[in-house]
CSV table of C-alpha atoms and ligand atoms in Angstrom, one decimal:
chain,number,residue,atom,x,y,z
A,1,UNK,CA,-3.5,24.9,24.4
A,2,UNK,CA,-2.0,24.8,27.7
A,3,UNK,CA,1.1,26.6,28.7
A,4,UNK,CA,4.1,25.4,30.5
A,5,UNK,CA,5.8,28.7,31.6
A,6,UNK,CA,9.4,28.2,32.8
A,7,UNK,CA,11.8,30.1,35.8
A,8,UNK,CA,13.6,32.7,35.2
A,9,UNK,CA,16.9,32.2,32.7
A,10,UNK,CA,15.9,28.5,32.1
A,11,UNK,CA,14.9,29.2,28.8
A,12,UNK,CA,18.8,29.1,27.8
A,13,UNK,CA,19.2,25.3,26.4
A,14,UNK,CA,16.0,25.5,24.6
A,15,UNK,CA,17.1,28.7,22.9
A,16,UNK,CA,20.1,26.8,21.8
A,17,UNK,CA,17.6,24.2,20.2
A,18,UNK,CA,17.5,21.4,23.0
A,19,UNK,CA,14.6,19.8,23.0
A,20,UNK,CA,14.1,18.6,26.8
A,21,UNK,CA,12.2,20.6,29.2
A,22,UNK,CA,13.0,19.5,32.3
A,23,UNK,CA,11.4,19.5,35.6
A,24,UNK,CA,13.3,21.9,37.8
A,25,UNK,CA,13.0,24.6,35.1
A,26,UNK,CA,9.4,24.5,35.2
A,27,UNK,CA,7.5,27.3,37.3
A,28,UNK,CA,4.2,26.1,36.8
A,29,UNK,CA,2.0,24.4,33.9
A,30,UNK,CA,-1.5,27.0,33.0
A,31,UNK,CA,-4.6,24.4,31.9
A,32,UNK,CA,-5.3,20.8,32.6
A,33,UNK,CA,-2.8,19.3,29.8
A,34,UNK,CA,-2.8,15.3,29.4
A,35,UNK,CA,0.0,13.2,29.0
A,36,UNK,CA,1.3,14.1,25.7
A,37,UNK,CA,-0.6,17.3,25.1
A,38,UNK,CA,1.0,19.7,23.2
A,39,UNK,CA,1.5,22.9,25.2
A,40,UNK,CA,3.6,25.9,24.9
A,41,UNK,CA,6.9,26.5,26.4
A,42,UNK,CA,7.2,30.2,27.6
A,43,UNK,CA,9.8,32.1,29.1
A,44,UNK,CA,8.9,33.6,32.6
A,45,UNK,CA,8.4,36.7,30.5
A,46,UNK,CA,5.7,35.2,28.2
A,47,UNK,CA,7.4,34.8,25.4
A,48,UNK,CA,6.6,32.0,23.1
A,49,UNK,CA,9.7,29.4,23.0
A,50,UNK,CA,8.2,26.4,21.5
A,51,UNK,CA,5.8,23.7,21.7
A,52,UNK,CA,6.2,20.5,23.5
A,53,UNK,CA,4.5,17.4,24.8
A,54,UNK,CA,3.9,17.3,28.2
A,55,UNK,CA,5.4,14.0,30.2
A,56,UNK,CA,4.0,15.2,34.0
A,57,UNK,CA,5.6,11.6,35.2
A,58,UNK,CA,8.8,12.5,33.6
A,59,UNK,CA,11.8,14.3,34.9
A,60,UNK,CA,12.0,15.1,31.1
A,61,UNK,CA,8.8,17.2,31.5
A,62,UNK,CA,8.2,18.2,27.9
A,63,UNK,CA,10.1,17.5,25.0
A,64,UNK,CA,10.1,19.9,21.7
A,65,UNK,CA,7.8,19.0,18.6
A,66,UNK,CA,8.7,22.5,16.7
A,67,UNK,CA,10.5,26.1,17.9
A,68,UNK,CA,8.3,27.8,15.0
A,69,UNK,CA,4.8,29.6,16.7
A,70,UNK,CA,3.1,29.0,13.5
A,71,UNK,CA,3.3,25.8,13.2
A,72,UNK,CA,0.7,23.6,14.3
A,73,UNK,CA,1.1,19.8,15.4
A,74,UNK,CA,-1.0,17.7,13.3
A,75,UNK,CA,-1.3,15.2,11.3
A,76,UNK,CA,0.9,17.7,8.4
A,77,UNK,CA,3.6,18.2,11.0
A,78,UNK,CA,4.0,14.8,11.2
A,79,UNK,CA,3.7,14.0,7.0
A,80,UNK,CA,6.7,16.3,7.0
A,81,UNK,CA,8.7,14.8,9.5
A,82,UNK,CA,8.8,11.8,8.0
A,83,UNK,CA,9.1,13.4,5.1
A,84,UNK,CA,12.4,14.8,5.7
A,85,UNK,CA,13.7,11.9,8.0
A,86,UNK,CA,12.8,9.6,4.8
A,87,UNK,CA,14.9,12.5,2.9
A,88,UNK,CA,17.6,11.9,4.8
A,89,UNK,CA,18.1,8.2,4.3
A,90,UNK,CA,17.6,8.9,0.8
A,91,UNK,CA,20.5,10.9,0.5
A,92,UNK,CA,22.1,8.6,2.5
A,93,UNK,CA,22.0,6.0,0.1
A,94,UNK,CA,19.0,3.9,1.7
A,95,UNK,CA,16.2,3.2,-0.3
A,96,UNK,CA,12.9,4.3,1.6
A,97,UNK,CA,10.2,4.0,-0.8
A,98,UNK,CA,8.9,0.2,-1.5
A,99,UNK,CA,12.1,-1.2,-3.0
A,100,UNK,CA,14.0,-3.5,-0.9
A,101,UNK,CA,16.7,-1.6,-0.1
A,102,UNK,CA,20.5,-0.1,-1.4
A,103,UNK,CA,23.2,-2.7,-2.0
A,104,UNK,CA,24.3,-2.3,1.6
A,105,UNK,CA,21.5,-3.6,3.0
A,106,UNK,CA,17.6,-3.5,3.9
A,107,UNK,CA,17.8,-2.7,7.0
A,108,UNK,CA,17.9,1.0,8.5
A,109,UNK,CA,16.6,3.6,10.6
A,110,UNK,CA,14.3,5.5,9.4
A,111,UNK,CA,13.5,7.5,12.4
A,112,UNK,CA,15.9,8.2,15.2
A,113,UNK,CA,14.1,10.2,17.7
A,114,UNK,CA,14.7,13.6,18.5
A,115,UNK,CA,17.6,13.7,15.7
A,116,UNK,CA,15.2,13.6,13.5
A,117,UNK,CA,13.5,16.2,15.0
A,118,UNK,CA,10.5,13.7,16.8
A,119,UNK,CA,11.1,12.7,20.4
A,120,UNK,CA,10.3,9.4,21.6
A,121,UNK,CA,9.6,7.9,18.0
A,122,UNK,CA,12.2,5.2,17.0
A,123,UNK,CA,11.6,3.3,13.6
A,124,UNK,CA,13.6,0.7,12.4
A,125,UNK,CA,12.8,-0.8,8.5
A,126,UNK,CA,13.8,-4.8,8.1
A,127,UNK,CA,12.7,-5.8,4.9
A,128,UNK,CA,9.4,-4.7,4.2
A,129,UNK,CA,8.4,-4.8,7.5
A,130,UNK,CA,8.3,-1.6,9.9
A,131,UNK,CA,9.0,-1.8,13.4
A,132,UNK,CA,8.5,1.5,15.4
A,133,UNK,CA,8.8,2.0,19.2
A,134,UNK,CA,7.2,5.1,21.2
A,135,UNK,CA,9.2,5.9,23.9
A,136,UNK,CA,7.6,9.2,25.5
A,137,UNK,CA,3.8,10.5,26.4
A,138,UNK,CA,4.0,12.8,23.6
A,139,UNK,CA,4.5,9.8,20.6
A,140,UNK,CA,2.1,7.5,22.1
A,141,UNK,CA,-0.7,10.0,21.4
A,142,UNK,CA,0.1,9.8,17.7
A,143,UNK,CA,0.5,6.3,17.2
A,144,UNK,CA,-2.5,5.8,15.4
A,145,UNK,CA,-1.9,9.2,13.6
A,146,UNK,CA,1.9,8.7,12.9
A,147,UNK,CA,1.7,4.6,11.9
A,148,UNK,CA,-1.1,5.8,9.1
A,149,UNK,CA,1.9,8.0,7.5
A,150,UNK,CA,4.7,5.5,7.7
A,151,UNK,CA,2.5,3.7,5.5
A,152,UNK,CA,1.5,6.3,3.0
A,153,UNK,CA,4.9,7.5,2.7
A,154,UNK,CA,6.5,3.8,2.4
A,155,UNK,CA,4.3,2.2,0.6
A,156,UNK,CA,4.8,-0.7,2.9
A,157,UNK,CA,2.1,-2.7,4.8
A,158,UNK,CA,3.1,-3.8,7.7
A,159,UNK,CA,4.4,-2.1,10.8
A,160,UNK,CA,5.1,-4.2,14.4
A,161,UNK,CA,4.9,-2.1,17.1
A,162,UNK,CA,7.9,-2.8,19.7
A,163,UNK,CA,6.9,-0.1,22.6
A,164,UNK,CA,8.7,-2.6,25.4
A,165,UNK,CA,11.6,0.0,26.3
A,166,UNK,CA,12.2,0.4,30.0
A,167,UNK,CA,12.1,4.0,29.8
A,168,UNK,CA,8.1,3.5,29.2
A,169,UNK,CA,8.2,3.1,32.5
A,170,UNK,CA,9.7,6.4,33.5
A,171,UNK,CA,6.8,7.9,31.4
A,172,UNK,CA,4.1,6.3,33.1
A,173,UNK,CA,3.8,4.0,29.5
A,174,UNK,CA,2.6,0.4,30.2
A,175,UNK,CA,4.8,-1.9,27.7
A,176,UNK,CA,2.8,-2.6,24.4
A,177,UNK,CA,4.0,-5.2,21.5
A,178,UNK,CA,2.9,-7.1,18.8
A,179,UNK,CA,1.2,-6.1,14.6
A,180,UNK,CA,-0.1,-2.8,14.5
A,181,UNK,CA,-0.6,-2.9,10.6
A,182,UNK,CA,-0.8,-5.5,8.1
A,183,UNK,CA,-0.1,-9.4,8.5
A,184,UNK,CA,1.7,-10.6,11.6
A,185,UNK,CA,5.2,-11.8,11.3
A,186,UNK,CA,7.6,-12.3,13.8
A,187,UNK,CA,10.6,-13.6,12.2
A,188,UNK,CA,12.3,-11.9,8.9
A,189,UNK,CA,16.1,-12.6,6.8
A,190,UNK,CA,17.5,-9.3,6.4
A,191,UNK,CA,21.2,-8.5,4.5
A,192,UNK,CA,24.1,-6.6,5.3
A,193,UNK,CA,27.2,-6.3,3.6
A,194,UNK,CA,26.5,-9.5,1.6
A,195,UNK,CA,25.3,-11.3,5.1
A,196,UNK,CA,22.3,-12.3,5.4
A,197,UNK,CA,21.0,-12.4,9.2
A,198,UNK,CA,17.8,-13.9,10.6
A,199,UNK,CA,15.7,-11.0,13.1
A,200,UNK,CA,13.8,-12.1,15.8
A,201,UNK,CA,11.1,-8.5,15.7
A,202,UNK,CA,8.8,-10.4,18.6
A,203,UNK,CA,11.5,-11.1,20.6
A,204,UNK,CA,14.9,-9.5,19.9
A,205,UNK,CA,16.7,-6.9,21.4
A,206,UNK,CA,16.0,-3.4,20.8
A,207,UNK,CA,13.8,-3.3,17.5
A,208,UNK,CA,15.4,-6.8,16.4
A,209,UNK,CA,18.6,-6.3,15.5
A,210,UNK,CA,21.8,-3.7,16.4
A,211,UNK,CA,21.6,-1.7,13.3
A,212,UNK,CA,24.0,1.2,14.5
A,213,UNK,CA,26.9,-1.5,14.5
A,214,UNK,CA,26.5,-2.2,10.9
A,215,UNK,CA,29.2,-0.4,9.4
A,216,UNK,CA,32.0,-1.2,12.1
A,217,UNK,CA,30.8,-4.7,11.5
A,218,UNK,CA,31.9,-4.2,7.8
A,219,UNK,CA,35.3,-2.3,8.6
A,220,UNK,CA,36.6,-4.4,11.6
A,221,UNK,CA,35.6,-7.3,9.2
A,222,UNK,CA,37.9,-6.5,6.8
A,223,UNK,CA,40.9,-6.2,9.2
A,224,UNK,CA,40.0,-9.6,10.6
A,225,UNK,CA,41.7,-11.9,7.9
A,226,UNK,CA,44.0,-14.3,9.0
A,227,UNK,CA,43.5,-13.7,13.2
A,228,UNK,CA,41.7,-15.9,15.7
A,229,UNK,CA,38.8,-13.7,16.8
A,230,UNK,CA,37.4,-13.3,20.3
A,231,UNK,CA,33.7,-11.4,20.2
A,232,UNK,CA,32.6,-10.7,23.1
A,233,UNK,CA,28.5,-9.5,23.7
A,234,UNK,CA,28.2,-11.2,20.1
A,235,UNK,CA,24.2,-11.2,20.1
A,236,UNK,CA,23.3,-13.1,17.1
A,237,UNK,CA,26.4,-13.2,15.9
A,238,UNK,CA,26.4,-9.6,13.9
A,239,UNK,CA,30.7,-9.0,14.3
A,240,UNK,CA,31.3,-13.1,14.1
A,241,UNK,CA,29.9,-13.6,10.7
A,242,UNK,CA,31.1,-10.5,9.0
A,243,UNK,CA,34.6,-11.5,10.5
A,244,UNK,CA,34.6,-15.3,9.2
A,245,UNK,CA,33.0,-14.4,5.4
A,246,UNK,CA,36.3,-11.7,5.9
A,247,UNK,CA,38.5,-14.7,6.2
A,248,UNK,CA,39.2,-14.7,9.9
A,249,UNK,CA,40.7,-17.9,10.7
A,250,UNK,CA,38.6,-18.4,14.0
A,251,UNK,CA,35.9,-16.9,15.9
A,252,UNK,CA,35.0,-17.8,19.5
A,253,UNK,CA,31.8,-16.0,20.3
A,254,UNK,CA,30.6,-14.9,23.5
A,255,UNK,CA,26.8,-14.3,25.2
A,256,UNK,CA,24.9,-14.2,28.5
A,257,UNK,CA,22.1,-15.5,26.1
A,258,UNK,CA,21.3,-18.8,24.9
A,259,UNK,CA,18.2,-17.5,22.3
A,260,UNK,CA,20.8,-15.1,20.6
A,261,UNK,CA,23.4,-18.1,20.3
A,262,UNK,CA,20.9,-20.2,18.6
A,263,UNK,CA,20.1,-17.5,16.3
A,264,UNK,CA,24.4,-17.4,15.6
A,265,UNK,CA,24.7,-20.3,14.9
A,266,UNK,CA,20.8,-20.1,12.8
A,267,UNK,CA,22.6,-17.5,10.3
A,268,UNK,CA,26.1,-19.4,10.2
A,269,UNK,CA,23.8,-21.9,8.5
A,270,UNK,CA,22.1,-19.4,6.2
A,271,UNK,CA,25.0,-18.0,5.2
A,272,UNK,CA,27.0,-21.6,4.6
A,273,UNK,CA,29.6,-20.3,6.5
A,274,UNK,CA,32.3,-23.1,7.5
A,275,UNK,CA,31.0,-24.1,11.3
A,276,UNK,CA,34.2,-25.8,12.3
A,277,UNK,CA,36.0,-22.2,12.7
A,278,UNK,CA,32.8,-20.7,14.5
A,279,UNK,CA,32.8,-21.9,18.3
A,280,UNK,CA,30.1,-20.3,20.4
A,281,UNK,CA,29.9,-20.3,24.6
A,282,UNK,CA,27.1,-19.3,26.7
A,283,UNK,CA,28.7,-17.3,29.2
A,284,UNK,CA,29.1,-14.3,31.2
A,285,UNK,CA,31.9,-12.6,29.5
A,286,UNK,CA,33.4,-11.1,32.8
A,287,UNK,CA,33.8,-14.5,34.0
A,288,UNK,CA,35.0,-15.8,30.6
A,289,UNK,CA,37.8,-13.9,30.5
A,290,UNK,CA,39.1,-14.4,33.5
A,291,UNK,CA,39.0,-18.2,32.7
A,292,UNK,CA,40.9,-17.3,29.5
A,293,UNK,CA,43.5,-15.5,31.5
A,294,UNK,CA,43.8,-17.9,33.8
A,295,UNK,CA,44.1,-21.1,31.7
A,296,UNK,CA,46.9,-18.5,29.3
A,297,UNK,CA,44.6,-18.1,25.9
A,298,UNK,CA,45.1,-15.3,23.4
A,299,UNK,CA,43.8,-13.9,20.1
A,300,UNK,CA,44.5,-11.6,17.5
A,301,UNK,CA,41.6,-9.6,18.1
A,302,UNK,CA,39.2,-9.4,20.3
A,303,UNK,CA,35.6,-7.0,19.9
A,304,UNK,CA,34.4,-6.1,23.2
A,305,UNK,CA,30.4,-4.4,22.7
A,306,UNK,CA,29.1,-5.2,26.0
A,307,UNK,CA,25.1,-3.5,26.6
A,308,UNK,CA,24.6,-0.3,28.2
A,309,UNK,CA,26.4,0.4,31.6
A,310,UNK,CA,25.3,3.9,32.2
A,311,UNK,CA,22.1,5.4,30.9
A,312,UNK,CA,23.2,8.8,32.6
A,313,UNK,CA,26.2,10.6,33.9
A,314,UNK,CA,25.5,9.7,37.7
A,315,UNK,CA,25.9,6.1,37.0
A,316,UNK,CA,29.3,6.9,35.1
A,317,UNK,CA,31.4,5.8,37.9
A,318,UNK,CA,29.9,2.4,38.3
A,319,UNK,CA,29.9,1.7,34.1
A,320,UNK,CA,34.2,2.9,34.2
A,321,UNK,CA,35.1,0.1,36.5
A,322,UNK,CA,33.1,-2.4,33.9
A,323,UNK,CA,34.7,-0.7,30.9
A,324,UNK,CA,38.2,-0.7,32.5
A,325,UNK,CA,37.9,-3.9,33.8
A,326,UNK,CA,36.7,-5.7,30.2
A,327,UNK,CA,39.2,-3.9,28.5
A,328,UNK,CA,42.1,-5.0,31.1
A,329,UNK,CA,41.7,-8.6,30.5
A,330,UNK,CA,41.0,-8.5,26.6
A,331,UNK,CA,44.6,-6.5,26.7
A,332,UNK,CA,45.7,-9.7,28.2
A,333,UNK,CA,44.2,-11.6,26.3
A,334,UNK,CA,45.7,-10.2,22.8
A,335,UNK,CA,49.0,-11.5,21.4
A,336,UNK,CA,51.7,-8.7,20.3
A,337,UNK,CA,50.1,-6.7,16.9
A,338,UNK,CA,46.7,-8.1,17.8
A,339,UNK,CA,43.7,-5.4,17.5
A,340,UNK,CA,41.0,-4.8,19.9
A,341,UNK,CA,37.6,-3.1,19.1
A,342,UNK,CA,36.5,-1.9,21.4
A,343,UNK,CA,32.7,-0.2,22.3
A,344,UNK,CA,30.5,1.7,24.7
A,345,UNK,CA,26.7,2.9,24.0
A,346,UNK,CA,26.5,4.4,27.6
A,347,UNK,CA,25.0,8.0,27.1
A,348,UNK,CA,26.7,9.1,30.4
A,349,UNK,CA,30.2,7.9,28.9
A,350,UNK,CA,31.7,10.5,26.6
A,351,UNK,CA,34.0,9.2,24.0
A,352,UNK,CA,36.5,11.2,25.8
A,353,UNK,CA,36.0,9.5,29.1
A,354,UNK,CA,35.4,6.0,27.2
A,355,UNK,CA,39.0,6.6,25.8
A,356,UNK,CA,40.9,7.4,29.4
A,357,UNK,CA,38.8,4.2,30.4
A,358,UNK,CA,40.6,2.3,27.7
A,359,UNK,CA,44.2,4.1,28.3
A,360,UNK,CA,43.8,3.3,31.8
A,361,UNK,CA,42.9,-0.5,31.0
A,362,UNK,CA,46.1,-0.5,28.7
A,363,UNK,CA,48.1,0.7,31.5
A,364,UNK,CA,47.1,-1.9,34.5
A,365,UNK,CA,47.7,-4.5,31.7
A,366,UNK,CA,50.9,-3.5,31.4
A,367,UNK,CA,50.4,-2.9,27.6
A,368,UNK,CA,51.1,-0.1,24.8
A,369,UNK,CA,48.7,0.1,21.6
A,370,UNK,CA,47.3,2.7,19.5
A,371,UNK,CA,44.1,3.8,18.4
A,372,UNK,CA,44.0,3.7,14.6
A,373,UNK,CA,39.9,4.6,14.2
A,374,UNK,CA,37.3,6.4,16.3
A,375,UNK,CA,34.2,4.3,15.4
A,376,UNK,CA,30.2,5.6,15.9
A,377,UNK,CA,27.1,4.6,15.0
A,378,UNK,CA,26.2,4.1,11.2
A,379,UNK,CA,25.3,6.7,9.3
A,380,UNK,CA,21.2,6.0,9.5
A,381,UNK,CA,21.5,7.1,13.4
A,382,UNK,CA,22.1,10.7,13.2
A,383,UNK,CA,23.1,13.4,16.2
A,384,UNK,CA,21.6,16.8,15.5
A,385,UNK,CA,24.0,19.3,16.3
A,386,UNK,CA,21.7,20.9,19.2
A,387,UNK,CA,20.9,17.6,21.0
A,388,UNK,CA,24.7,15.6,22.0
A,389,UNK,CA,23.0,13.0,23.6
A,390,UNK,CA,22.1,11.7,20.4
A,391,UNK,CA,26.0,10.5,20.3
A,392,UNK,CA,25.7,7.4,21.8
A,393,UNK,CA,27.9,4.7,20.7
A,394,UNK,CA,31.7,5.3,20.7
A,395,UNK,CA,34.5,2.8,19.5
A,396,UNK,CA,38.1,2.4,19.5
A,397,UNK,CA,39.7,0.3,16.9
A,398,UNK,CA,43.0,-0.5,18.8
A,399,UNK,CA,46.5,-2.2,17.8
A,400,UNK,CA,48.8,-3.2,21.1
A,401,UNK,CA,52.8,-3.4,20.7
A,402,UNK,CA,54.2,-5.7,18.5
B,501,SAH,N1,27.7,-6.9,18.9
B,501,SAH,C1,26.3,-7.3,18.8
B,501,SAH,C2,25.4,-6.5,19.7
B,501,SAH,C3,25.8,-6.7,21.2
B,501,SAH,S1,24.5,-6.2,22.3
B,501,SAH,C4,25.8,-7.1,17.3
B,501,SAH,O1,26.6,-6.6,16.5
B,501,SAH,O2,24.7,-7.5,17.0
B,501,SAH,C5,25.0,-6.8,23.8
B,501,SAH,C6,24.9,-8.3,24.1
B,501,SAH,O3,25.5,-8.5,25.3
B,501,SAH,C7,23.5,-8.8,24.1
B,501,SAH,O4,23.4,-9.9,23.2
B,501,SAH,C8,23.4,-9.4,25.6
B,501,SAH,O5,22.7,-10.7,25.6
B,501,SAH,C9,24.8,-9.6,25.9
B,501,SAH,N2,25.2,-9.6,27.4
B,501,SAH,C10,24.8,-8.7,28.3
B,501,SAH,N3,25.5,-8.9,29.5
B,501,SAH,C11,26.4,-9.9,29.2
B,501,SAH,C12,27.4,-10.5,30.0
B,501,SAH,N4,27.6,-10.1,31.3
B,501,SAH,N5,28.1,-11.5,29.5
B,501,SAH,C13,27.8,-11.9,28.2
B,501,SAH,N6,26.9,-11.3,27.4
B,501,SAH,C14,26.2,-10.3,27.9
């Protein structure tokens, strides 16, 4: 095996149990290791830290597989990975074996990455369909290796590979879709929370659907009752639905894109849900609510989940201004008592920062409220304790002045 030996005290993070490696701590790589070779990590005293697959086109230039010398990465290490991540949603309350799911739903993470202890390997379960995405050098090498398990250990058959991230790119990973195991199928009903939701797995965003919003879904649903509902970013219509079933008197939802409309107003259908309260507009929501300003509309809540502004700290800056200025006008926007929930899955916003953001919209709009919840991502996403990253999506649920 290769060896990755690292400068002098850069060893610190990975002896807290981070799993990233990155470039500028690396004094020189020993052996001719290909992309997502394991190597070891060693301090510059030789002394065995962990071992990693090696990225050489990343900035994150290896990322941990296991701090323990003795254990090898194989095809085992991998059985028991999944083991334990399946362990995990079982005790969670998911079902993982080949049952269709808990009463919540059947739809979950089964893998999320390096919180579950395996870098780069995402994988999302709709149905009885699997959908996994390889992110880094190191998965890609174990695809074959890896998908063979998630089928053992499910008892599923099919698994559709969505390996179309942009960070591929960053890996030196050409973009790689479609049925890796069993029958093809692009399009699948999934429920949750007693809604049942169509999932584009070809062509939808992320693995198909935004399963870390699924439990805010549920609890700003059932605060929605009586209130005329502004979602903004509403994808296929995951906070509208929830909200109507809830009793919400009317919804007005909000996307850039016209597919994930159609798909809406698709599961409005399935779920009879009455389409005279649901109004949907193909729009740029930073334009939209400036119209909505200007022409004097409000609403007694309003769910602002726009996409990523800042993958990373440095682009922080550039992401507040979007944040403030979103939250500014849907302060506006609300009438007196009226709630806003309100999101950000930036990494490089901290739920801190994303709350001065929000204070700081509150204040240019001229307006008091209170936070009443803290939101994050469902339970199915977990953050291990060594790697904060993993804490991506923050919410505020919000209640302005009366
Ligand atoms: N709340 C959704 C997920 C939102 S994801 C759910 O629960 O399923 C973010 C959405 O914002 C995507 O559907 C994307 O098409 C949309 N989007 C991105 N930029 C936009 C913009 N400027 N205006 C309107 N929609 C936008």
């Amino acid at each position: 095996m290769a060896d990755l030996i690292l400068k002098p005290t850069r060893e610190k993070s990975l002896l807290r149990r981070h799993p990233w490696v990155f470039s500028g701590a690396v004094d020189r790589v020993l052996g001719d290791p290909q992309p997502g070779e394991t190597l070891n990590v060693l301090d510059s005293s030789r002394n065995f830290i962990a071992k990693a697959a090696y990225s050489p086109f990343s900035q994150i230039r290896a990322r941990v597989w296991t701090f323990d010398e003795n254990e090898n990465v194989d095809a085992d290490f991998f059985r028991r990975r999944v083991d334990s991540a399946l362990s995990l949603r079982a005790t969670l309350g998911f079902f993982t074996g080949a049952e269709s799911g808990s009463p919540v739903t059947d739809a979950f993470r089964l893998i999320h990455a390096e919180s579950d202890y395996l870098p780069g390997l995402i994988v999302d379960r709709y149905g009885d369909v699997l959908v996994m995405q390889l992110l880094t050098a190191g998965s890609e090498i174990w695809r074959d290796t890896i998908a063979d398990i998630l089928i053992e250990k499910t008892g599923l058959n099919s698994i559709y590979e969505r390996s179309d991230a942009d960070v591929r790119g960053l890996e030196g990973l050409p973009i790689r879709t479609g049925t890796l195991r069993g029958s093809m199928l692009d399009r699948l009903t999934i429920r949750e929370h007693g809604i049942r939701f169509i999932v584009n797995i070809a062509g939808g965003h992320k693995t198909g659907f935004y399963l870390d919003q699924r439990s805010n879904r549920h609890r700003i649903a059932a605060m929605a009752a009586g209130r005329d509902v502004l979602n903004c970013f509403c994808y296929t219509g995951g906070f509208s639905l929830h909200a109507i079933a809830a009793g919400a008197k009317s919804v007005l939802s909000i996307d850039s894109s016209g597919d994930a409309l159609a798909l809406g107003q698709e599961n409005a259908e399935l779920n009879n849900l009455p389409a005279a309260a649901l109004a949907w507009r193909e729009d740029d929501v930073f334009l939209a609510l400036r119209k909505f300003r200007d022409e004097r509309r409000s609403f007694d809540m309003i769910i602002l989940d726009p996409p990523k502004f800042a993958a990373t700290v440095s682009q922080a800056e550039k992401a507040a201004r979007g944040y403030k200025d979103i939250n500014l006008l849907a302060f506006k926007l609300l009438r007196p008592g009226g709630i806003l929930a309100t999101f950000s899955c930036s990494g490089g916003i901290d739920a801190a920062l994303f709350q001065k953001i929000v204070a700081g919209a509150a204040l240019d709009a001229n307006t008091e409220a209170v936070i009443v919840e803290h939101l994050a991502q469902d339970c199915d996403h977990p953050v291990s304790l060594h790697f904060p990253e993993g804490t991506y999506l923050k919410g505020l649920i919000c209640i302005k002045r009366e």
